[in-house]
Amino acid sequence: MASDKVNVCIVGSGNWGSAIARIVGANAANSAQFNERVTMYVFEEMIEGKKLTEIINETHENVKYLPGKKLPSNVVAVPDLVEAAKDADILIFVVPHQFIPGQCKQLLGKIKKTAVGLSLIKGFDVAEGGGIKLISSIITENLNIPCYVLMGANLANEVADENFCETTIGCQDKKWAPILRDMMQASYFRVVVVDDVNTVEVCGALKNIVACGAGFVDGLKLGDNTKAAVIRLGLMEMIKFVEVFYPGSQLATFFESCGVADLITTCYGGRNRKVSEAFVTSGKTIEQLEAEMLNGQKLQGPPTAKEVNYMLANKKMEEKFPLFTAIHNICIGKLKPDQLIDCIRNHPEHICKHITAKL
């Protein structure tokens, strides 16, 4: 590792992937540690009769997903996933989580055996027989490489605008932790590395469920006090969920950017809150609003709520997570949005007392 430069591939080129490409590309171009050329896998689309990859490579701008923001010239858009990834030492995964199993199948046996992954994907997948699977675990199992995670209060457009923010990398490997930090760190993008990998990743998924609840509150015009209650109770259920299903977690991790900071920013901005508010005010389905409002991007909150509910129902634990359960039931039409308030009003305080006793 000391003599060879590190090759980086970004798997994904949406809003967040393109924002990250600006940071990674700049770092690669200005560090002797990394190969200057950074590949970025781009799902090929036609934009006004021209291939998106050609537009990106000629203009250094992702005109569909991050218009108006220049990408470093050393970031090269590649429409073939295997071609983009074959020489990478670090694979940065930043695509909707539904695509990961299929992409791993394409990459298996066609990447470096010594490569590592870094997942920026906020969501879960459903495991066979009940339960959930972490995206990093799916990548590790399907590609036979270690996979670490990056999560934080990182709205993509604000990162692209170079507004200061923080993020959290979960990595237990002492060799890779500083390399991943150096790859992602910027003057406006502060990176903290912790070894509590599962908690970092689970926070990144669960906060999107809570953001849907915050959006319902906004749509009902109930004000910031009610939204604050949703955020607080949501944080408590997040902590309880990790405690139950991923024992050994560190409570301090919830106070990093991946925890409370990401929860707050997602509940006041971001696509999950925005679409959930429109769900209340428009009378349209979440699927309709996703298609109309997100320019081809995908929601994480409703499918994550479904996946978590799948696990809770199989374990007969829905009543122990009433906020998560109510949000899922609203998303699928089983409850009306205003019934969320009954959940808040009757939330079992023993969950909160149990957790706060540790502080």
GROMACS .gro file of C-alpha atoms in nm:
model
  359
    1MET     CA    1   0.000   0.000   0.000
    2ALA     CA    2   0.288   0.234   0.079
    3SER     CA    3   0.431   0.222  -0.274
    4ASP     CA    4   0.116   0.195  -0.482
    5LYS     CA    5  -0.132   0.474  -0.536
    6VAL     CA    6  -0.490   0.401  -0.437
    7ASN     CA    7  -0.744   0.375  -0.720
    8VAL     CA    8  -1.096   0.495  -0.644
    9CYS     CA    9  -1.424   0.414  -0.817
   10ILE     CA   10  -1.755   0.578  -0.732
   11VAL     CA   11  -2.043   0.340  -0.802
   12GLY     CA   12  -2.331   0.576  -0.865
   13SER     CA   13  -2.377   0.925  -1.004
   14GLY     CA   14  -2.699   1.065  -0.868
   15ASN     CA   15  -2.730   1.380  -0.660
   16TRP     CA   16  -2.528   1.246  -0.365
   17GLY     CA   17  -2.283   1.049  -0.576
   18SER     CA   18  -2.201   1.355  -0.784
   19ALA     CA   19  -2.158   1.572  -0.474
   20ILE     CA   20  -1.916   1.315  -0.331
   21ALA     CA   21  -1.733   1.297  -0.664
   22ARG     CA   22  -1.646   1.666  -0.624
   23ILE     CA   23  -1.469   1.592  -0.294
   24VAL     CA   24  -1.304   1.264  -0.393
   25GLY     CA   25  -1.190   1.400  -0.728
   26ALA     CA   26  -1.033   1.708  -0.573
   27ASN     CA   27  -0.853   1.498  -0.309
   28ALA     CA   28  -0.727   1.248  -0.565
   29ALA     CA   29  -0.592   1.528  -0.784
   30ASN     CA   30  -0.403   1.687  -0.497
   31SER     CA   31  -0.264   1.389  -0.306
   32ALA     CA   32   0.026   1.161  -0.380
   33GLN     CA   33  -0.163   0.887  -0.195
   34PHE     CA   34  -0.428   0.845  -0.467
   35ASN     CA   35  -0.431   0.783  -0.838
   36GLU     CA   36  -0.547   1.107  -0.995
   37ARG     CA   37  -0.804   0.939  -1.223
   38VAL     CA   38  -1.129   0.862  -1.042
   39THR     CA   39  -1.386   0.655  -1.227
   40MET     CA   40  -1.757   0.710  -1.170
   41TYR     CA   41  -2.007   0.451  -1.284
   42VAL     CA   42  -2.297   0.628  -1.455
   43PHE     CA   43  -2.618   0.455  -1.557
   44GLU     CA   44  -2.644   0.565  -1.917
   45GLU     CA   45  -2.932   0.795  -2.004
   46MET     CA   46  -3.012   1.012  -2.302
   47ILE     CA   47  -3.037   1.384  -2.229
   48GLU     CA   48  -3.170   1.587  -2.523
   49GLY     CA   49  -3.035   1.329  -2.766
   50LYS     CA   50  -2.692   1.294  -2.608
   51LYS     CA   51  -2.546   1.033  -2.372
   52LEU     CA   52  -2.517   1.149  -2.012
   53THR     CA   53  -2.165   1.005  -1.981
   54GLU     CA   54  -2.052   1.208  -2.282
   55ILE     CA   55  -2.202   1.524  -2.137
   56ILE     CA   56  -2.028   1.466  -1.802
   57ASN     CA   57  -1.689   1.395  -1.961
   58GLU     CA   58  -1.711   1.690  -2.198
   59THR     CA   59  -1.861   1.954  -1.967
   60HIS     CA   60  -1.759   1.810  -1.626
   61GLU     CA   61  -2.111   1.854  -1.501
   62ASN     CA   62  -2.389   1.608  -1.419
   63VAL     CA   63  -2.660   1.812  -1.584
   64LYS     CA   64  -2.941   1.583  -1.467
   65TYR     CA   65  -2.863   1.512  -1.103
   66LEU     CA   66  -2.633   1.798  -0.996
   67PRO     CA   67  -2.679   2.081  -1.247
   68GLY     CA   68  -2.474   2.395  -1.209
   69LYS     CA   69  -2.191   2.229  -1.015
   70LYS     CA   70  -1.865   2.142  -1.184
   71LEU     CA   71  -1.701   1.805  -1.130
   72PRO     CA   72  -1.320   1.784  -1.123
   73SER     CA   73  -1.184   1.703  -1.468
   74ASN     CA   74  -1.011   1.390  -1.332
   75VAL     CA   75  -1.350   1.230  -1.253
   76VAL     CA   76  -1.431   1.013  -1.554
   77ALA     CA   77  -1.786   0.892  -1.620
   78VAL     CA   78  -1.798   0.527  -1.731
   79PRO     CA   79  -2.124   0.358  -1.843
   80ASP     CA   80  -1.996   0.003  -1.789
   81LEU     CA   81  -1.995  -0.098  -1.422
   82VAL     CA   82  -1.723  -0.363  -1.451
   83GLU     CA   83  -1.500  -0.137  -1.657
   84ALA     CA   84  -1.535   0.142  -1.401
   85ALA     CA   85  -1.460  -0.083  -1.103
   86LYS     CA   86  -1.204  -0.337  -1.225
   87ASP     CA   87  -0.891  -0.152  -1.108
   88ALA     CA   88  -1.034   0.006  -0.794
   89ASP     CA   89  -0.881  -0.035  -0.450
   90ILE     CA   90  -1.176   0.150  -0.298
   91LEU     CA   91  -1.531   0.112  -0.427
   92ILE     CA   92  -1.761   0.389  -0.303
   93PHE     CA   93  -2.119   0.263  -0.327
   94VAL     CA   94  -2.376   0.540  -0.358
   95VAL     CA   95  -2.680   0.401  -0.540
   96PRO     CA   96  -3.035   0.316  -0.423
   97HIS     CA   97  -2.999   0.009  -0.205
   98GLN     CA   98  -3.237  -0.195  -0.421
   99PHE     CA   99  -2.968  -0.208  -0.692
  100ILE     CA  100  -2.686  -0.344  -0.475
  101PRO     CA  101  -2.752  -0.722  -0.509
  102GLY     CA  102  -2.764  -0.700  -0.888
  103GLN     CA  103  -2.454  -0.484  -0.909
  104CYS     CA  104  -2.262  -0.717  -0.682
  105LYS     CA  105  -2.348  -1.007  -0.912
  106GLN     CA  106  -2.202  -0.812  -1.203
  107LEU     CA  107  -1.884  -0.732  -1.012
  108LEU     CA  108  -1.817  -1.069  -0.847
  109GLY     CA  109  -1.480  -1.206  -0.960
  110LYS     CA  110  -1.411  -0.895  -1.171
  111ILE     CA  111  -1.263  -0.663  -0.910
  112LYS     CA  112  -0.940  -0.670  -0.710
  113LYS     CA  113  -0.944  -0.929  -0.433
  114THR     CA  114  -0.775  -0.672  -0.209
  115ALA     CA  115  -1.036  -0.402  -0.270
  116VAL     CA  116  -1.255  -0.255   0.004
  117GLY     CA  117  -1.597  -0.099  -0.011
  118LEU     CA  118  -1.735   0.220   0.143
  119SER     CA  119  -2.113   0.235   0.153
  120LEU     CA  120  -2.289   0.571   0.154
  121ILE     CA  121  -2.626   0.399   0.113
  122LYS     CA  122  -2.894   0.468   0.373
  123GLY     CA  123  -3.133   0.176   0.390
  124PHE     CA  124  -3.183  -0.192   0.469
  125ASP     CA  125  -3.268  -0.499   0.271
  126VAL     CA  126  -3.506  -0.775   0.384
  127ALA     CA  127  -3.340  -1.099   0.488
  128GLU     CA  128  -3.492  -1.434   0.408
  129GLY     CA  129  -3.707  -1.568   0.689
  130GLY     CA  130  -3.758  -1.228   0.853
  131GLY     CA  131  -3.528  -0.954   0.966
  132ILE     CA  132  -3.311  -0.703   0.788
  133LYS     CA  133  -2.968  -0.704   0.631
  134LEU     CA  134  -2.726  -0.415   0.636
  135ILE     CA  135  -2.615  -0.297   0.293
  136SER     CA  136  -2.249  -0.322   0.396
  137SER     CA  137  -2.309  -0.686   0.491
  138ILE     CA  138  -2.468  -0.758   0.153
  139ILE     CA  139  -2.167  -0.605  -0.023
  140THR     CA  140  -1.924  -0.804   0.192
  141GLU     CA  141  -2.109  -1.133   0.146
  142ASN     CA  142  -2.157  -1.093  -0.229
  143LEU     CA  143  -1.815  -0.953  -0.321
  144ASN     CA  144  -1.599  -1.113  -0.052
  145ILE     CA  145  -1.448  -0.776   0.044
  146PRO     CA  146  -1.471  -0.574   0.365
  147CYS     CA  147  -1.714  -0.284   0.347
  148TYR     CA  148  -1.714   0.021   0.571
  149VAL     CA  149  -1.975   0.298   0.593
  150LEU     CA  150  -2.011   0.677   0.575
  151MET     CA  151  -2.322   0.844   0.716
  152GLY     CA  152  -2.395   1.194   0.840
  153ALA     CA  153  -2.593   1.516   0.824
  154ASN     CA  154  -2.506   1.556   0.458
  155LEU     CA  155  -2.781   1.692   0.234
  156ALA     CA  156  -2.628   1.653  -0.109
  157ASN     CA  157  -2.702   2.000  -0.246
  158GLU     CA  158  -2.555   2.167   0.062
  159VAL     CA  159  -2.240   1.954   0.035
  160ALA     CA  160  -2.219   2.050  -0.333
  161ASP     CA  161  -2.252   2.416  -0.231
  162GLU     CA  162  -1.955   2.358   0.002
  163ASN     CA  163  -2.146   2.461   0.312
  164PHE     CA  164  -1.964   2.329   0.618
  165CYS     CA  165  -2.088   1.998   0.756
  166GLU     CA  166  -1.966   1.689   0.936
  167THR     CA  167  -1.986   1.320   0.857
  168THR     CA  168  -1.904   0.990   1.024
  169ILE     CA  169  -1.708   0.697   0.883
  170GLY     CA  170  -1.752   0.362   1.053
  171CYS     CA  171  -1.436   0.156   1.008
  172GLN     CA  172  -1.264  -0.091   1.241
  173ASP     CA  173  -0.957  -0.143   1.023
  174LYS     CA  174  -0.666   0.073   1.144
  175LYS     CA  175  -0.495   0.059   0.805
  176TRP     CA  176  -0.794   0.171   0.600
  177ALA     CA  177  -0.946   0.420   0.844
  178PRO     CA  178  -0.695   0.703   0.776
  179ILE     CA  179  -0.701   0.635   0.401
  180LEU     CA  180  -1.078   0.661   0.388
  181ARG     CA  181  -1.065   0.976   0.599
  182ASP     CA  182  -0.808   1.138   0.369
  183MET     CA  183  -1.014   1.044   0.064
  184MET     CA  184  -1.329   1.212   0.202
  185GLN     CA  185  -1.201   1.502   0.413
  186ALA     CA  186  -1.237   1.858   0.288
  187SER     CA  187  -1.222   2.203   0.445
  188TYR     CA  188  -1.602   2.209   0.440
  189PHE     CA  189  -1.656   1.834   0.498
  190ARG     CA  190  -1.523   1.728   0.838
  191VAL     CA  191  -1.479   1.352   0.885
  192VAL     CA  192  -1.480   1.168   1.217
  193VAL     CA  193  -1.391   0.797   1.213
  194VAL     CA  194  -1.540   0.560   1.472
  195ASP     CA  195  -1.521   0.182   1.502
  196ASP     CA  196  -1.891   0.130   1.584
  197VAL     CA  197  -1.972   0.038   1.224
  198ASN     CA  198  -2.317  -0.116   1.267
  199THR     CA  199  -2.453   0.178   1.466
  200VAL     CA  200  -2.327   0.427   1.208
  201GLU     CA  201  -2.505   0.239   0.931
  202VAL     CA  202  -2.828   0.168   1.119
  203CYS     CA  203  -2.863   0.536   1.212
  204GLY     CA  204  -2.834   0.630   0.846
  205ALA     CA  205  -3.130   0.410   0.762
  206LEU     CA  206  -3.362   0.463   1.058
  207LYS     CA  207  -3.352   0.842   1.051
  208ASN     CA  208  -3.535   0.835   0.716
  209ILE     CA  209  -3.834   0.671   0.885
  210VAL     CA  210  -3.845   0.950   1.143
  211ALA     CA  211  -3.815   1.210   0.865
  212CYS     CA  212  -4.138   1.076   0.716
  213GLY     CA  213  -4.307   1.137   1.051
  214ALA     CA  214  -4.170   1.491   1.055
  215GLY     CA  215  -4.308   1.544   0.704
  216PHE     CA  216  -4.651   1.424   0.812
  217VAL     CA  217  -4.641   1.677   1.096
  218ASP     CA  218  -4.549   1.953   0.851
  219GLY     CA  219  -4.830   1.852   0.618
  220LEU     CA  220  -5.076   1.862   0.908
  221LYS     CA  221  -4.939   2.209   1.003
  222LEU     CA  222  -4.890   2.106   1.366
  223GLY     CA  223  -4.581   2.318   1.424
  224ASP     CA  224  -4.229   2.277   1.553
  225ASN     CA  225  -4.322   2.161   1.903
  226THR     CA  226  -4.493   1.854   1.764
  227LYS     CA  227  -4.210   1.795   1.520
  228ALA     CA  228  -3.962   1.814   1.809
  229ALA     CA  229  -4.159   1.543   1.987
  230VAL     CA  230  -4.141   1.321   1.679
  231ILE     CA  231  -3.766   1.377   1.652
  232ARG     CA  232  -3.705   1.302   2.021
  233LEU     CA  233  -3.918   0.989   2.025
  234GLY     CA  234  -3.768   0.883   1.695
  235LEU     CA  235  -3.417   0.911   1.838
  236MET     CA  236  -3.521   0.701   2.136
  237GLU     CA  237  -3.660   0.428   1.908
  238MET     CA  238  -3.343   0.439   1.700
  239ILE     CA  239  -3.130   0.384   2.010
  240LYS     CA  240  -3.360   0.109   2.134
  241PHE     CA  241  -3.359  -0.065   1.795
  242VAL     CA  242  -2.979  -0.076   1.785
  243GLU     CA  243  -2.965  -0.189   2.146
  244VAL     CA  244  -3.205  -0.479   2.079
  245PHE     CA  245  -3.085  -0.598   1.740
  246TYR     CA  246  -2.717  -0.490   1.739
  247PRO     CA  247  -2.600  -0.532   2.099
  248GLY     CA  248  -2.261  -0.394   2.188
  249SER     CA  249  -2.320  -0.056   2.026
  250GLN     CA  250  -2.176   0.262   2.176
  251LEU     CA  251  -2.427   0.524   2.291
  252ALA     CA  252  -2.173   0.797   2.205
  253THR     CA  253  -2.210   0.711   1.835
  254PHE     CA  254  -2.562   0.854   1.837
  255PHE     CA  255  -2.410   1.194   1.919
  256GLU     CA  256  -2.186   1.189   1.611
  257SER     CA  257  -2.301   1.335   1.279
  258CYS     CA  258  -2.444   0.998   1.176
  259GLY     CA  259  -2.685   1.009   1.470
  260VAL     CA  260  -2.863   1.310   1.612
  261ALA     CA  261  -2.723   1.556   1.356
  262ASP     CA  262  -2.837   1.352   1.057
  263LEU     CA  263  -3.174   1.297   1.222
  264ILE     CA  264  -3.230   1.671   1.272
  265THR     CA  265  -3.124   1.780   0.925
  266THR     CA  266  -3.330   1.508   0.757
  267CYS     CA  267  -3.639   1.603   0.956
  268TYR     CA  268  -3.608   1.964   0.841
  269GLY     CA  269  -3.481   1.908   0.487
  270GLY     CA  270  -3.436   1.622   0.245
  271ARG     CA  271  -3.661   1.430   0.015
  272ASN     CA  272  -3.831   1.204   0.270
  273ARG     CA  273  -3.968   1.495   0.472
  274LYS     CA  274  -4.065   1.685   0.156
  275VAL     CA  275  -4.257   1.401  -0.005
  276SER     CA  276  -4.423   1.303   0.322
  277GLU     CA  277  -4.553   1.658   0.365
  278ALA     CA  278  -4.692   1.648   0.011
  279PHE     CA  279  -4.850   1.310   0.085
  280VAL     CA  280  -5.065   1.479   0.349
  281THR     CA  281  -5.151   1.793   0.151
  282SER     CA  282  -5.198   1.653  -0.201
  283GLY     CA  283  -5.395   1.333  -0.150
  284LYS     CA  284  -5.161   1.157  -0.393
  285THR     CA  285  -4.983   0.831  -0.323
  286ILE     CA  286  -4.620   0.822  -0.218
  287GLU     CA  287  -4.535   0.645  -0.543
  288GLN     CA  288  -4.697   0.922  -0.748
  289LEU     CA  289  -4.516   1.193  -0.554
  290GLU     CA  290  -4.182   1.016  -0.582
  291ALA     CA  291  -4.219   1.010  -0.960
  292GLU     CA  292  -4.334   1.373  -0.977
  293MET     CA  293  -4.101   1.538  -0.728
  294LEU     CA  294  -3.765   1.359  -0.725
  295ASN     CA  295  -3.632   1.375  -1.080
  296GLY     CA  296  -3.561   1.003  -1.092
  297GLN     CA  297  -3.424   0.975  -0.738
  298LYS     CA  298  -3.570   0.728  -0.489
  299LEU     CA  299  -3.720   0.766  -0.144
  300GLN     CA  300  -3.554   0.575   0.138
  301GLY     CA  301  -3.802   0.633   0.422
  302PRO     CA  302  -4.111   0.433   0.319
  303PRO     CA  303  -3.922   0.122   0.201
  304THR     CA  304  -3.701   0.133   0.511
  305ALA     CA  305  -4.011   0.159   0.730
  306LYS     CA  306  -4.150  -0.144   0.548
  307GLU     CA  307  -3.831  -0.342   0.597
  308VAL     CA  308  -3.809  -0.253   0.966
  309ASN     CA  309  -4.176  -0.338   1.015
  310TYR     CA  310  -4.115  -0.674   0.846
  311MET     CA  311  -3.854  -0.746   1.112
  312LEU     CA  312  -4.059  -0.615   1.403
  313ALA     CA  313  -4.368  -0.808   1.295
  314ASN     CA  314  -4.170  -1.131   1.268
  315LYS     CA  315  -4.033  -1.074   1.617
  316LYS     CA  316  -4.373  -0.960   1.750
  317MET     CA  317  -4.220  -0.631   1.858
  318GLU     CA  318  -4.433  -0.373   1.677
  319GLU     CA  319  -4.583  -0.240   2.000
  320LYS     CA  320  -4.236  -0.173   2.137
  321PHE     CA  321  -4.165   0.063   1.846
  322PRO     CA  322  -4.494   0.251   1.809
  323LEU     CA  323  -4.357   0.548   1.615
  324PHE     CA  324  -4.182   0.333   1.353
  325THR     CA  325  -4.495   0.116   1.328
  326ALA     CA  326  -4.733   0.409   1.291
  327ILE     CA  327  -4.521   0.574   1.020
  328HIS     CA  328  -4.514   0.249   0.822
  329ASN     CA  329  -4.890   0.209   0.855
  330ILE     CA  330  -4.946   0.565   0.733
  331CYS     CA  331  -4.718   0.506   0.433
  332ILE     CA  332  -4.920   0.201   0.327
  333GLY     CA  333  -5.258   0.364   0.393
  334LYS     CA  334  -5.350   0.157   0.696
  335LEU     CA  335  -5.360   0.469   0.916
  336LYS     CA  336  -5.441   0.831   0.837
  337PRO     CA  337  -5.162   1.084   0.891
  338ASP     CA  338  -5.341   1.259   1.179
  339GLN     CA  339  -5.345   0.929   1.370
  340LEU     CA  340  -4.970   0.975   1.418
  341ILE     CA  341  -5.054   1.213   1.703
  342ASP     CA  342  -5.223   0.934   1.899
  343CYS     CA  343  -4.897   0.742   1.872
  344ILE     CA  344  -4.700   1.039   2.008
  345ARG     CA  345  -4.948   1.102   2.288
  346ASN     CA  346  -4.947   0.737   2.400
  347HIS     CA  347  -4.579   0.662   2.340
  348PRO     CA  348  -4.443   0.435   2.617
  349GLU     CA  349  -4.214   0.656   2.821
  350HIS     CA  350  -4.033   0.354   2.969
  351ILE     CA  351  -3.835   0.331   2.643
  352CYS     CA  352  -3.700   0.679   2.703
  353LYS     CA  353  -3.634   0.633   3.074
  354HIS     CA  354  -3.442   0.312   3.011
  355ILE     CA  355  -3.212   0.486   2.764
  356THR     CA  356  -3.166   0.817   2.945
  357ALA     CA  357  -3.068   0.628   3.260
  358LYS     CA  358  -2.746   0.537   3.081
  359LEU     CA  359  -2.647   0.897   3.010
   0.00000   0.00000   0.00000
